[in-house]
mmCIF file of C-alpha atoms in Angstrom:
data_model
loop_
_atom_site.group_PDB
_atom_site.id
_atom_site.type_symbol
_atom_site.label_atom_id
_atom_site.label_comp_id
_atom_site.label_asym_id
_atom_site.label_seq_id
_atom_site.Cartn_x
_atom_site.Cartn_y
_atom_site.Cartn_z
ATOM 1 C CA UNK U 1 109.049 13.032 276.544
ATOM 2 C CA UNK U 2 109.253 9.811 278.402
ATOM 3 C CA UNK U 3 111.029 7.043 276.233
ATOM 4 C CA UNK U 4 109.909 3.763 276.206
ATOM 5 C CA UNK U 5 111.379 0.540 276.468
ATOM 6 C CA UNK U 6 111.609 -0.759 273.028
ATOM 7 C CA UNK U 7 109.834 -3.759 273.084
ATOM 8 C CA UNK U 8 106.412 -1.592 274.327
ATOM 9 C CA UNK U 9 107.227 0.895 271.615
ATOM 10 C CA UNK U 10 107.373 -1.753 269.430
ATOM 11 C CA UNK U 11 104.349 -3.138 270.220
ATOM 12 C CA UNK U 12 102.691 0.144 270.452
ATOM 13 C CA UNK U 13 103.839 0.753 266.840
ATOM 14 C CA UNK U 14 102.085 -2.690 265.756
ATOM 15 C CA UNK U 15 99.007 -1.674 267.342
ATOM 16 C CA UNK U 16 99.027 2.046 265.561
ATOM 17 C CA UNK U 17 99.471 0.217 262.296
ATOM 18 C CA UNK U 18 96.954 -2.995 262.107
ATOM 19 C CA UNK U 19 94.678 0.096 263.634
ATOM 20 C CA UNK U 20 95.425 2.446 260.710
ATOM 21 C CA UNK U 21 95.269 -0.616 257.960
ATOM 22 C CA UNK U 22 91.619 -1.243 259.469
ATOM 23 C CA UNK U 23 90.252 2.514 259.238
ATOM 24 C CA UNK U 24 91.814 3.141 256.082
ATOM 25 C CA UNK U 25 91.412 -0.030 253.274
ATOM 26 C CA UNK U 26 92.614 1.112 250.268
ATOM 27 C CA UNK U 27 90.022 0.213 247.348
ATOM 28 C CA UNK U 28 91.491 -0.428 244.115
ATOM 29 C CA UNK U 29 90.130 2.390 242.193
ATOM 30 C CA UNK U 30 90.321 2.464 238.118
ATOM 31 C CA UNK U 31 90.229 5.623 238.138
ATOM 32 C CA UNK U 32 93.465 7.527 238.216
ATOM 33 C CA UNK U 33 94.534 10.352 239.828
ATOM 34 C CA UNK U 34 95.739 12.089 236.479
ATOM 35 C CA UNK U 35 92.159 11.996 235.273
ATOM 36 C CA UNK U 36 90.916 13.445 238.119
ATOM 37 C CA UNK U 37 89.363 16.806 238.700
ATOM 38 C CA UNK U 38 91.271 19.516 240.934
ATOM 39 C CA UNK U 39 87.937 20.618 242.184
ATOM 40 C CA UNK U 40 86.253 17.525 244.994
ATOM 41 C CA UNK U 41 82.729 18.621 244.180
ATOM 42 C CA UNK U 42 83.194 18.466 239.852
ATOM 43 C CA UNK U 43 85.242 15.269 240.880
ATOM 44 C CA UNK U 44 82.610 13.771 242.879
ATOM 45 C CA UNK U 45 79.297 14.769 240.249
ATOM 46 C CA UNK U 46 82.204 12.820 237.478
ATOM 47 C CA UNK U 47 82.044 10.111 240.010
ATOM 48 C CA UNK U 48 78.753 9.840 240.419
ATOM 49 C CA UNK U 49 78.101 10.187 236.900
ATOM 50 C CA UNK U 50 80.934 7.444 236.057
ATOM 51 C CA UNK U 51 78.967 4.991 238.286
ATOM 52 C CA UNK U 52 76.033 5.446 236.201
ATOM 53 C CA UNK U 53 77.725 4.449 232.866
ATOM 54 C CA UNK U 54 78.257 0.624 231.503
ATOM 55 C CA UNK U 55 82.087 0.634 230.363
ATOM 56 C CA UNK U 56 81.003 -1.354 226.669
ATOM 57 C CA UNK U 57 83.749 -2.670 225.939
ATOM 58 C CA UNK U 58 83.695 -5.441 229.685
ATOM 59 C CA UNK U 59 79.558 -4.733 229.688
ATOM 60 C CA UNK U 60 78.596 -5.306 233.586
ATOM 61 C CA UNK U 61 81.100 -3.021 234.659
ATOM 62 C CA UNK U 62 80.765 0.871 234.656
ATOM 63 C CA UNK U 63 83.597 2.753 233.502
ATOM 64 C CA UNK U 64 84.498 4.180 237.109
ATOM 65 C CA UNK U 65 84.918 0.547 237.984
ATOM 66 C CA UNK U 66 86.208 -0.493 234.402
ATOM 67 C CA UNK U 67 90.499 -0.806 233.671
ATOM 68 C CA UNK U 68 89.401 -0.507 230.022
ATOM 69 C CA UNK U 69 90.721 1.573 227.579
ATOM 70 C CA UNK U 70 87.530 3.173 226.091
ATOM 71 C CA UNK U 71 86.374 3.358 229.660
ATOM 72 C CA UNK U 72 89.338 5.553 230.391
ATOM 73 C CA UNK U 73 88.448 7.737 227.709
ATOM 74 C CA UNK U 74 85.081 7.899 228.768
ATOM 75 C CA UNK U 75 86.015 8.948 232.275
ATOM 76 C CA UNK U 76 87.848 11.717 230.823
ATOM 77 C CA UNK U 77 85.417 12.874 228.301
ATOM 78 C CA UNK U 78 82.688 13.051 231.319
ATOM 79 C CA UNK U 79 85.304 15.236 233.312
ATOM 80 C CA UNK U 80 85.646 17.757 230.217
ATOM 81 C CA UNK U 81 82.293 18.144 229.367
ATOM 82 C CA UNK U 82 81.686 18.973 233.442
ATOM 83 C CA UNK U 83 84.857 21.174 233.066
ATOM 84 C CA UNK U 84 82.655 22.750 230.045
ATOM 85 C CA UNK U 85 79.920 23.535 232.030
ATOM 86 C CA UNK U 86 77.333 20.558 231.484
ATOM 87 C CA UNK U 87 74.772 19.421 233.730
ATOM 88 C CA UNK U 88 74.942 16.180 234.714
ATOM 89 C CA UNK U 89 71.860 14.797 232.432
ATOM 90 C CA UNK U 90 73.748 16.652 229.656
ATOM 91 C CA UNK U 91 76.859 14.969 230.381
ATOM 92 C CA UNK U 92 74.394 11.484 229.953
ATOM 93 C CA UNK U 93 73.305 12.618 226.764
ATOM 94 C CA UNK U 94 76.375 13.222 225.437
ATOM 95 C CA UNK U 95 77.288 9.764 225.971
ATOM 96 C CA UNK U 96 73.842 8.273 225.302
ATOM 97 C CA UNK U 97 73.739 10.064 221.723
ATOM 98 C CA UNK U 98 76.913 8.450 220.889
ATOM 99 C CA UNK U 99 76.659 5.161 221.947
ATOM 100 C CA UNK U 100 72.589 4.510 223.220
ATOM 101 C CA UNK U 101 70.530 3.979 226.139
ATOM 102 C CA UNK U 102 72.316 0.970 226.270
ATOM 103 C CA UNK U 103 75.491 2.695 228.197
ATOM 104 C CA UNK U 104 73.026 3.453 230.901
ATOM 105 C CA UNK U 105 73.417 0.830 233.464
ATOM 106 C CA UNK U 106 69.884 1.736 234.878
ATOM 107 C CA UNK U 107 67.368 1.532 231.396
ATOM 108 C CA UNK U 108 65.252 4.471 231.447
ATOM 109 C CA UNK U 109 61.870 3.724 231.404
ATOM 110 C CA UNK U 110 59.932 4.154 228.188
ATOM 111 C CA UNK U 111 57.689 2.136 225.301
ATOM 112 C CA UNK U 112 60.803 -0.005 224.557
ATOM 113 C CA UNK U 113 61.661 -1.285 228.069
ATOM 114 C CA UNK U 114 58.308 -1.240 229.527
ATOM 115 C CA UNK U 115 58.226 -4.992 229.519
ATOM 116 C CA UNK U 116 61.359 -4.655 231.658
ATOM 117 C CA UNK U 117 60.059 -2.293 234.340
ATOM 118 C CA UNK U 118 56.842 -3.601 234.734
ATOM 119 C CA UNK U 119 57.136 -7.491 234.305
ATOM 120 C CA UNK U 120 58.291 -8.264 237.343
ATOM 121 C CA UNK U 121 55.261 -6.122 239.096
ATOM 122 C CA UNK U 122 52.731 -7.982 236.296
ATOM 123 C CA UNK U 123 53.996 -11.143 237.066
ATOM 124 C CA UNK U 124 53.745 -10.858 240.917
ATOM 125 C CA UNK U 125 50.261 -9.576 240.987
ATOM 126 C CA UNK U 126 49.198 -12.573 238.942
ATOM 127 C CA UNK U 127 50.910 -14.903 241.572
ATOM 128 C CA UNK U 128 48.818 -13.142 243.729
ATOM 129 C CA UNK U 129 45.852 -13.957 241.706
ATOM 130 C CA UNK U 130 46.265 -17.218 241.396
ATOM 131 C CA UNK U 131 46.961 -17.456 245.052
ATOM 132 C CA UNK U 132 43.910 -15.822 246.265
ATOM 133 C CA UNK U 133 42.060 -18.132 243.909
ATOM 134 C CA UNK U 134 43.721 -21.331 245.054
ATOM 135 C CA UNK U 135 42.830 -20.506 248.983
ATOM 136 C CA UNK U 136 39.800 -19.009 248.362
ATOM 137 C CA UNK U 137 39.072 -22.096 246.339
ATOM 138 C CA UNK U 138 39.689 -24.178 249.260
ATOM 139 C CA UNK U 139 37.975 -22.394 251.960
ATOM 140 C CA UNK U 140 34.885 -22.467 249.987
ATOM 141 C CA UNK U 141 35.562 -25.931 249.428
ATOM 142 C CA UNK U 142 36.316 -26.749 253.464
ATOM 143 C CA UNK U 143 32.974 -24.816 254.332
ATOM 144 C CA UNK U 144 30.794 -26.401 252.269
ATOM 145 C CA UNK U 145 31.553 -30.051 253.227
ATOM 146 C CA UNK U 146 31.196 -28.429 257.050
ATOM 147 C CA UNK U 147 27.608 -27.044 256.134
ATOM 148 C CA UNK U 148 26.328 -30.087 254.791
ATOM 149 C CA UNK U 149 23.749 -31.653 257.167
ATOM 150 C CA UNK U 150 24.994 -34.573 258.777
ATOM 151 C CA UNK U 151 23.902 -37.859 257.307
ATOM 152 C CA UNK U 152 21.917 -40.512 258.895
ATOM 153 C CA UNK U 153 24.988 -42.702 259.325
ATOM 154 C CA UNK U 154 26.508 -39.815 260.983
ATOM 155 C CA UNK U 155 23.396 -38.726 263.114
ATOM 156 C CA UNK U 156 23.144 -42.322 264.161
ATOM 157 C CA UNK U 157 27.382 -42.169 265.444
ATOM 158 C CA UNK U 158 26.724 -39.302 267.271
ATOM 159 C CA UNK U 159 23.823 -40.205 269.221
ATOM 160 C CA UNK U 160 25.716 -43.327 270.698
ATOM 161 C CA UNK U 161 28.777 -40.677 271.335
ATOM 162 C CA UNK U 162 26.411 -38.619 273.449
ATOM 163 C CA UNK U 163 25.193 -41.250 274.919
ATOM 164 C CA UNK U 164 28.437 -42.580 276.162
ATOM 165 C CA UNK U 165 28.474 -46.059 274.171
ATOM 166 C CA UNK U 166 31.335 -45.084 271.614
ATOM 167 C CA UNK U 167 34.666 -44.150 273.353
ATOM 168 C CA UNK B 1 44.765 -26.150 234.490
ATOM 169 C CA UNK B 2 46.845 -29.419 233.981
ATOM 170 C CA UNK B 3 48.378 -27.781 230.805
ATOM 171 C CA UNK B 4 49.089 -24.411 232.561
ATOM 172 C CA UNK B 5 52.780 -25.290 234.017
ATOM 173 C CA UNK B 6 53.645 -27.157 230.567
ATOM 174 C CA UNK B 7 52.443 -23.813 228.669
ATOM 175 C CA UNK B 8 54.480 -21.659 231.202
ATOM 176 C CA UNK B 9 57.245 -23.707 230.423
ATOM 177 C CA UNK B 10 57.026 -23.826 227.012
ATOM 178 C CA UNK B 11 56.844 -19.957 226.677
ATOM 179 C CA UNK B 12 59.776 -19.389 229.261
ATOM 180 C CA UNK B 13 61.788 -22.262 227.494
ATOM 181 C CA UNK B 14 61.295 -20.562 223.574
ATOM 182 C CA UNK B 15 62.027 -17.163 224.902
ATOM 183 C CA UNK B 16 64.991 -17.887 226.581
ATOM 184 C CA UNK B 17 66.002 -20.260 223.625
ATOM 185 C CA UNK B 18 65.763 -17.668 221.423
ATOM 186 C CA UNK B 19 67.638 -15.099 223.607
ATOM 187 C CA UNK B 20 70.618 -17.416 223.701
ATOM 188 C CA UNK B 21 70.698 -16.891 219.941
ATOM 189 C CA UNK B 22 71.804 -13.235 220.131
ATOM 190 C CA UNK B 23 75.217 -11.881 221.035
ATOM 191 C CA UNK B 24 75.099 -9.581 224.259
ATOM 192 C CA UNK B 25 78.261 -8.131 223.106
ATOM 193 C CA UNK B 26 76.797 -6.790 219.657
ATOM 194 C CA UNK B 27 75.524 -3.589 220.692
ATOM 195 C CA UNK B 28 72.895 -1.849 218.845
ATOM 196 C CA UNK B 29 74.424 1.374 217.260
ATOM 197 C CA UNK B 30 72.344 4.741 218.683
ATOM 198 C CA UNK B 31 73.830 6.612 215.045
ATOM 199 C CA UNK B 32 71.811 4.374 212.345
ATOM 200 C CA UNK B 33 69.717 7.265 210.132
ATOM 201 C CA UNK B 34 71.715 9.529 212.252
ATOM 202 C CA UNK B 35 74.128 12.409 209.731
ATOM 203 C CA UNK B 36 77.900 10.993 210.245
ATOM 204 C CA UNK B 37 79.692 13.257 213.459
ATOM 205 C CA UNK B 38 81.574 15.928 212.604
ATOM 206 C CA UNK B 39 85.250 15.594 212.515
ATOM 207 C CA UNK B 40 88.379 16.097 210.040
ATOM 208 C CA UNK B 41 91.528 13.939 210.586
ATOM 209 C CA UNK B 42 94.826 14.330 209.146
ATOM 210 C CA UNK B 43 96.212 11.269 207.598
ATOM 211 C CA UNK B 44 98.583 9.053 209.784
ATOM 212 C CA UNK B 45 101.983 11.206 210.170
ATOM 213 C CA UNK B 46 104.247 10.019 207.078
ATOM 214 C CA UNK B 47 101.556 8.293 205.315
ATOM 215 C CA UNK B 48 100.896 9.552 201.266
ATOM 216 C CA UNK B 49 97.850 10.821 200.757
ATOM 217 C CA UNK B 50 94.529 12.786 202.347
ATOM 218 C CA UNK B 51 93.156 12.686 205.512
ATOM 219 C CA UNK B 52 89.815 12.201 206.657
ATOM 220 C CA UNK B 53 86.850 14.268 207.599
ATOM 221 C CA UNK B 54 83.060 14.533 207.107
ATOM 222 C CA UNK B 55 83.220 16.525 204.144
ATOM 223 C CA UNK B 56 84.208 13.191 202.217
ATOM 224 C CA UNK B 57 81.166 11.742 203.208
ATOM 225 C CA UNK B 58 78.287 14.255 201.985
ATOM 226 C CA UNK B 59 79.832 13.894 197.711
ATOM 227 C CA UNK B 60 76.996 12.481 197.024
ATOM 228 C CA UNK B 61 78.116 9.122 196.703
ATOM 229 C CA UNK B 62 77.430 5.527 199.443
ATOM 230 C CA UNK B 63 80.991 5.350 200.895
ATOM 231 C CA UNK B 64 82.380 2.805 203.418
ATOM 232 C CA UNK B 65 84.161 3.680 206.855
ATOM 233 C CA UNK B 66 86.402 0.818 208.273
ATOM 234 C CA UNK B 67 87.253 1.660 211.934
ATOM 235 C CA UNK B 68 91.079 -0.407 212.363
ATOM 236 C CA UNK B 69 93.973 -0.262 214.670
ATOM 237 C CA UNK B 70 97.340 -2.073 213.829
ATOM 238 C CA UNK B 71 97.051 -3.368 217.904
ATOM 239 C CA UNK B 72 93.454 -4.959 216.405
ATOM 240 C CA UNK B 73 94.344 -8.652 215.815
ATOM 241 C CA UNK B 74 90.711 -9.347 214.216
ATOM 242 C CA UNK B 75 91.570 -5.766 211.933
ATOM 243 C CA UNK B 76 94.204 -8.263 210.466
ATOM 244 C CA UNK B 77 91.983 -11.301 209.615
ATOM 245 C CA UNK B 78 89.542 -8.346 207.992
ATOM 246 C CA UNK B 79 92.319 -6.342 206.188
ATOM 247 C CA UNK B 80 92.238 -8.491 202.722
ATOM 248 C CA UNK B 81 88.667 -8.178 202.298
ATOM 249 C CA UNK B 82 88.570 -4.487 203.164
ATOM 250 C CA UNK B 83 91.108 -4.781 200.468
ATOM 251 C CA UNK B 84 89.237 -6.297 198.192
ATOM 252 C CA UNK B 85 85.880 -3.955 198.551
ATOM 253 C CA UNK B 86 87.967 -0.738 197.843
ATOM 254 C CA UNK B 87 90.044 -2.622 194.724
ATOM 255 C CA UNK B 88 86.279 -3.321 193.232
ATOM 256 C CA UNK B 89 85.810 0.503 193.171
ATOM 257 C CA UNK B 90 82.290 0.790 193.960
ATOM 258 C CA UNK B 91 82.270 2.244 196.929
ATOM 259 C CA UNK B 92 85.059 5.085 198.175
ATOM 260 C CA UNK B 93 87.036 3.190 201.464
ATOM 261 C CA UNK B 94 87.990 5.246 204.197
ATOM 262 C CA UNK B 95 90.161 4.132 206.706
ATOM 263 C CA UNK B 96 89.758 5.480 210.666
ATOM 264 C CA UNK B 97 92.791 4.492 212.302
ATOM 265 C CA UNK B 98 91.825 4.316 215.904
ATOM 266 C CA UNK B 99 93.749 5.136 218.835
ATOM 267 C CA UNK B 100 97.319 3.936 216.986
ATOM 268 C CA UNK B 101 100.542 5.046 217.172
ATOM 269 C CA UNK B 102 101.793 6.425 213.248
ATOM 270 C CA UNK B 103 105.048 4.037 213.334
ATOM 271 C CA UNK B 104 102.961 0.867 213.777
ATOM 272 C CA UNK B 105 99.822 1.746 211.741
ATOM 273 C CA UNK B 106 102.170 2.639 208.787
ATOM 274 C CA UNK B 107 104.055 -0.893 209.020
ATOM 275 C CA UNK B 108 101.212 -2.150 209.475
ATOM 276 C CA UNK B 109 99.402 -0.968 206.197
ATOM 277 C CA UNK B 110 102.318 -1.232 204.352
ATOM 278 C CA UNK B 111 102.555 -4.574 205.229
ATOM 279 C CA UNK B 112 99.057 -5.595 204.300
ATOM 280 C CA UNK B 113 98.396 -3.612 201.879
ATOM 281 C CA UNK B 114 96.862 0.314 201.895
ATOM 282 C CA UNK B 115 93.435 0.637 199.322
ATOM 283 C CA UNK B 116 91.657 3.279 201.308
ATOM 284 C CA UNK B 117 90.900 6.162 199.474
ATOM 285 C CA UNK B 118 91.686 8.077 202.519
ATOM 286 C CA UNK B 119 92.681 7.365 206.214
ATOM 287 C CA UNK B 120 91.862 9.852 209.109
ATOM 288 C CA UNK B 121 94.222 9.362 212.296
ATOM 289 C CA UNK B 122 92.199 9.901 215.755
ATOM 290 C CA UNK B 123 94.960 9.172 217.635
ATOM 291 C CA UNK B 124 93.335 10.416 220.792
ATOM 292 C CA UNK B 125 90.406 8.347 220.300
ATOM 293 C CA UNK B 126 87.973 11.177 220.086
ATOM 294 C CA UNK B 127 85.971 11.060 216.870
ATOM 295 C CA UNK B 128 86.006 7.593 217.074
ATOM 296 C CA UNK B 129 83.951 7.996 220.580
ATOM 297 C CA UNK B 130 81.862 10.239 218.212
ATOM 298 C CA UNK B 131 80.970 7.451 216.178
ATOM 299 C CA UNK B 132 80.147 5.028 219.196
ATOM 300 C CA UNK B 133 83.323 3.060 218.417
ATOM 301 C CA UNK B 134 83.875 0.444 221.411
ATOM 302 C CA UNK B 135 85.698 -2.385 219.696
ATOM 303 C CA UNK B 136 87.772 -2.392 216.822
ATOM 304 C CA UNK B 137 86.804 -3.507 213.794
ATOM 305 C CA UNK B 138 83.947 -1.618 213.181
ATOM 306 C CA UNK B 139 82.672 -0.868 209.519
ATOM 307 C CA UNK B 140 79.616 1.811 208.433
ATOM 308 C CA UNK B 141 77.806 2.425 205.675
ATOM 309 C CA UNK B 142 77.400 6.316 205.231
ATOM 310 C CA UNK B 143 75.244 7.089 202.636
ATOM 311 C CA UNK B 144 75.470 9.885 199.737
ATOM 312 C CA UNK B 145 73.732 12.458 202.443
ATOM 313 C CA UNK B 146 76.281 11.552 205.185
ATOM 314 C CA UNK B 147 73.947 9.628 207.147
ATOM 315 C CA UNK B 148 75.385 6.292 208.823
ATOM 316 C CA UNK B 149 72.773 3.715 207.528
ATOM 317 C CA UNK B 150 74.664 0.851 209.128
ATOM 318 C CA UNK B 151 76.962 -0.494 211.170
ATOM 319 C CA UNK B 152 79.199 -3.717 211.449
ATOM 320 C CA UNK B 153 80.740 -4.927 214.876
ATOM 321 C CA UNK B 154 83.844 -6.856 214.422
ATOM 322 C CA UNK B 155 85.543 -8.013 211.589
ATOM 323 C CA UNK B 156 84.035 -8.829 207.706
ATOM 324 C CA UNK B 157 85.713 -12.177 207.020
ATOM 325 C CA UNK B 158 84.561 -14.879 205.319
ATOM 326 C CA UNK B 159 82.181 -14.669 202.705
ATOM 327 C CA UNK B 160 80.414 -11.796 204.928
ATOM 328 C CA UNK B 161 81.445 -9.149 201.810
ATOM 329 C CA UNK B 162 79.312 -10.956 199.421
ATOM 330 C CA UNK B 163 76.426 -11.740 201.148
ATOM 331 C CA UNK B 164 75.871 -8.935 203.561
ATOM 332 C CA UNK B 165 77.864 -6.066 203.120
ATOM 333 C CA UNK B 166 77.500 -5.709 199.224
ATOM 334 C CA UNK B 167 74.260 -6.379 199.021
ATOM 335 C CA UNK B 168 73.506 -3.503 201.717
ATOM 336 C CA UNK B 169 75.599 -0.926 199.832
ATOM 337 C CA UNK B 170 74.018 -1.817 196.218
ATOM 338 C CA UNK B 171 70.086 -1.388 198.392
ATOM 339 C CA UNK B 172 71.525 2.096 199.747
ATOM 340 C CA UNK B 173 73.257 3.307 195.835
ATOM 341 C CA UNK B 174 69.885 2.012 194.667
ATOM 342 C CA UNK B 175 67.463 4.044 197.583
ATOM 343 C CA UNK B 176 69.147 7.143 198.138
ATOM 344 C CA UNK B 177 71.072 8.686 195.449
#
């Protein structure tokens, strides 16, 4: 092994570590690693399912994201009923029994939140509406005053255009 | 067609008026109608008296379940009133003593006073997940059947006893017995 001076081992060492603090950032995760699952594929459907759930007790967060108490306890009740054997959707309605549809961070769809889902749709096809009608509005409205025969006053201008009096 | 943006507004302006009126953080609770979960809950470790489980709730009788925690600073402004409803003897009290550690619940009580007619310690925090607890106080009204017919989010102060929560359990011992 050839040693290096120590100044280029030095910077060598620099450039090994701002290049290892770029490929690896550690996120700050709420989850911890004594809640987590031995097995990466029952740890990653908890994940995924952890992602999906509102922690209630800070609202806009979901418990994966959440430092909360009850979301802790959440996280860990969603690992043991995956250890149990649940399906993921079972896992949600074990959850959603206890505490609503409102722990769902994405509202299903149904005769309660249909104003939700489909207001935004309803209100952009009526701004489409009245768009339409505005332009077609005005188009009508530009060729009708270009249809209109030309009036004596006008007849009489153009005649001394063609003719070459008006410049 | 004048009118239309001063209707638009008007109808954006009163819903969103009225939405300001209602706390996001009181959630709806998905148990109301629903039978009481299933649980039983020794009493807090060196405490005198029963613990706590569904059993107490299907007697036959409208009972009250107050969700506290001695770490619950609101639990404390409630405490006298919860008091009061169990020394009126209308309604059986039961105590859930949420995620606590015994030492500090029992100072706690003992300090302000202990009327339940029994306390269940879920010192995990389980059952109280099984009721949909997610902030502390929390009060229900189980009826004689064991179903939950209501629930209060945070603390009964004030004079909250009188004009909501007695009222509710005198409608339910009227409907349902």
């Amino acid at each position: 092994m050839i040693r290096l001076p120590i100044p280029v081992r030095a910077v060598l060492l620099a450039a090994v570590l701002a290049l290892g603090s770029l490929a690896a950032p550690a996120p700050a995760l709420a989850v911890n690693p004594d809640e987590m699952l031995p097995d990466p594929a029952l740890e990653a459907r908890a994940r995924d399912i952890s992602k999906h759930l509102r922690c209630l007790v800070c609202q806009n967060q979901s418990i994966d994201d959440s430092d909360a108490g009850l979301a802790k306890d959440l996280r860990v009740l969603v690992r043991e009923r995956i250890k149990a054997g649940d399906s993921n959707d079972e896992v949600i309605a074990f959850i959603v029994d206890r505490y609503g549809d409102y722990v769902l961070l994405n509202p299903p769809v149904k005769k309660s939140t249909i104003v939700l889902w489909a207001g935004p749709g309803i209100v952009a096809i009526l701004g489409l509406l009245a768009l339409f009608l505005f332009f077609r509005k005005r188009r009508g409205m530009t060729i009708a005053s270009a249809q209109a025969p030309l009036s004596a006053e006008e007849r009489a201008r153009l005649a001394k255009i063609l003719d070459g009096d008006e410049k | 067609m004048y009118l239309l943006p001063l209707v638009l507004f008007a109808v954006l302006a009163v819903y969103f008026a009225v939405g300001l009126t209602k706390d996001p953080k009181i959630i709806p609770s998905a148990l109301i109608d629903k039978p009481a979960p299933t649980f039983d809950l020794p009493t807090i470790p060196g405490r005198k008296g029963d613990g706590f489980s569904t059993a107490d709730l299907k007697k036959g009788q409208v009972s009250v379940v107050n969700v506290f925690a001695s770490w619950c600073v609101p639990c404390r402004a409630e405490h006298p009133y919860i008091n009061k409803l169990a020394e009126m003897g209308i309604v059986p009290v039961y105590g859930l003593n949420y995620k606590d550690t015994p030492d500090a619940a029992l100072n706690w009580l003992s300090n302000l006073g202990d009327n339940y007619t029994a306390v269940g310690a879920d010192i995990s925090g389980r059952v109280g997940i099984d009721w949909g607890v997610y902030g502390v106080p929390e009060t229900f009204i189980v009826d004689g059947k064991g179903r939950i017919r209501y629930k209060q989010t945070g603390p009964i102060v004030g004079d909250m006893l009188e004009t909501k929560i007695l009222p509710l359990i005198r409608a339910i011992q009227g409907g349902s017995q």
